[in-house]
Amino acid sequence: MSLRIHGTPFSSPYRTVAMTAEILRVKYELVKVNPLKGDALKPDFLAINPQHNIPVMEHGKFTLNESRAIVGYLATEFDKSRKLYPNDTSIHAKINQRLYFDSNVFYKRICR
């Protein structure tokens, strides 16, 4: 099943997904989308992601946006050793806490 990631290398959320895929040695096709040029508002992209944000992942017929959700999906789907996203609920919760730190703490303080 092919994996496609829509995004652009200058996007931090895309790079987070790309680094996770690299760590897991998951091959994917990068479909370049430049929101600064209006690519995310084109009809073909909106058909994939009506929220028009990047990155977006397509894995077969499954589509997912939001970098943290994609990272969790990649870790669950491709890391059979469960090293990145362990089955232990408390460890899993701590990982999620760290994944969301920037949006809930870091950026709120910087943007004041």
CSV table of C-alpha atoms in Angstrom, one decimal:
chain,number,residue,atom,x,y,z
A,1,MET,CA,0.0,0.0,0.0
A,2,SER,CA,1.5,3.3,-1.0
A,3,LEU,CA,2.1,6.2,1.4
A,4,ARG,CA,1.9,9.8,0.2
A,5,ILE,CA,2.5,12.9,2.2
A,6,HIS,CA,1.4,16.2,1.0
A,7,GLY,CA,3.4,19.1,2.3
A,8,THR,CA,6.4,21.3,1.9
A,9,PRO,CA,9.9,21.0,3.4
A,10,PHE,CA,9.7,24.6,4.8
A,11,SER,CA,6.8,23.5,7.1
A,12,SER,CA,7.8,22.4,10.6
A,13,PRO,CA,4.8,20.1,10.9
A,14,TYR,CA,5.7,18.4,7.6
A,15,ARG,CA,9.3,18.0,8.8
A,16,THR,CA,8.0,16.3,12.0
A,17,VAL,CA,6.2,13.8,9.9
A,18,ALA,CA,9.1,13.3,7.5
A,19,MET,CA,11.5,12.7,10.4
A,20,THR,CA,9.2,10.1,11.9
A,21,ALA,CA,8.9,8.3,8.6
A,22,GLU,CA,12.7,8.4,8.3
A,23,ILE,CA,13.2,7.0,11.8
A,24,LEU,CA,10.8,4.2,11.0
A,25,ARG,CA,12.3,3.7,7.6
A,26,VAL,CA,9.0,4.2,5.9
A,27,LYS,CA,9.2,5.1,2.2
A,28,TYR,CA,6.7,7.7,1.0
A,29,GLU,CA,6.1,9.9,-1.9
A,30,LEU,CA,6.2,13.7,-1.2
A,31,VAL,CA,3.5,15.6,-3.0
A,32,LYS,CA,4.7,19.2,-2.8
A,33,VAL,CA,2.0,21.6,-1.7
A,34,ASN,CA,2.9,25.3,-1.2
A,35,PRO,CA,0.2,27.1,0.8
A,36,LEU,CA,2.0,30.4,0.1
A,37,LYS,CA,1.2,29.9,-3.6
A,38,GLY,CA,-2.4,28.9,-3.0
A,39,ASP,CA,-1.8,25.2,-3.6
A,40,ALA,CA,-3.8,24.2,-0.5
A,41,LEU,CA,-6.9,25.9,-2.0
A,42,LYS,CA,-6.9,24.1,-5.3
A,43,PRO,CA,-9.8,21.8,-5.9
A,44,ASP,CA,-7.7,18.6,-6.2
A,45,PHE,CA,-6.2,19.3,-2.8
A,46,LEU,CA,-9.5,20.4,-1.2
A,47,ALA,CA,-10.9,17.0,-2.3
A,48,ILE,CA,-8.3,15.3,-0.2
A,49,ASN,CA,-8.4,17.8,2.7
A,50,PRO,CA,-11.2,20.3,3.0
A,51,GLN,CA,-9.4,21.9,5.9
A,52,HIS,CA,-6.7,22.9,3.5
A,53,ASN,CA,-3.8,22.5,5.9
A,54,ILE,CA,-0.6,20.6,5.6
A,55,PRO,CA,0.7,18.0,6.1
A,56,VAL,CA,-1.8,15.4,4.8
A,57,MET,CA,-1.1,11.7,4.6
A,58,GLU,CA,-2.7,9.3,2.2
A,59,HIS,CA,-2.2,5.6,3.0
A,60,GLY,CA,-4.2,3.6,0.5
A,61,LYS,CA,-7.7,4.9,0.8
A,62,PHE,CA,-7.1,6.3,4.3
A,63,THR,CA,-6.5,10.1,4.6
A,64,LEU,CA,-5.3,12.0,7.7
A,65,ASN,CA,-4.2,15.5,8.4
A,66,GLU,CA,-2.6,17.2,11.4
A,67,SER,CA,1.1,16.3,11.9
A,68,ARG,CA,0.7,14.9,15.5
A,69,ALA,CA,-2.1,12.6,14.4
A,70,ILE,CA,0.0,11.4,11.4
A,71,VAL,CA,3.0,10.8,13.6
A,72,GLY,CA,0.9,8.7,15.9
A,73,TYR,CA,-0.5,6.8,13.0
A,74,LEU,CA,2.9,6.1,11.5
A,75,ALA,CA,4.3,4.9,14.8
A,76,THR,CA,1.3,2.6,15.4
A,77,GLU,CA,1.1,1.3,11.8
A,78,PHE,CA,4.8,0.8,11.0
A,79,ASP,CA,6.7,0.4,14.3
A,80,LYS,CA,5.9,-3.3,15.1
A,81,SER,CA,8.5,-3.2,17.9
A,82,ARG,CA,6.4,-0.5,19.6
A,83,LYS,CA,9.5,1.5,20.6
A,84,LEU,CA,8.1,4.9,19.5
A,85,TYR,CA,4.6,4.4,20.8
A,86,PRO,CA,4.6,1.7,23.5
A,87,ASN,CA,1.5,-0.3,24.5
A,88,ASP,CA,1.9,0.9,28.1
A,89,THR,CA,-0.9,3.4,28.6
A,90,SER,CA,1.0,5.7,30.9
A,91,ILE,CA,4.0,5.9,28.6
A,92,HIS,CA,1.7,6.4,25.6
A,93,ALA,CA,0.0,9.3,27.5
A,94,LYS,CA,3.4,10.9,28.3
A,95,ILE,CA,4.4,10.7,24.7
A,96,ASN,CA,1.1,12.4,23.7
A,97,GLN,CA,1.7,15.1,26.3
A,98,ARG,CA,5.1,15.8,24.7
A,99,LEU,CA,3.7,15.8,21.2
A,100,TYR,CA,1.1,18.5,22.1
A,101,PHE,CA,3.4,20.6,24.3
A,102,ASP,CA,4.2,23.1,21.6
A,103,SER,CA,0.6,23.9,20.8
A,104,ASN,CA,-0.7,24.0,24.3
A,105,VAL,CA,2.2,25.6,26.2
A,106,PHE,CA,5.1,26.7,24.1
A,107,TYR,CA,3.4,28.8,21.4
A,108,LYS,CA,0.9,30.3,23.8
A,109,ARG,CA,3.8,31.8,25.8
A,110,ILE,CA,5.8,32.9,22.8
A,111,CYS,CA,2.8,34.7,21.2
A,112,ARG,CA,1.9,36.8,24.2
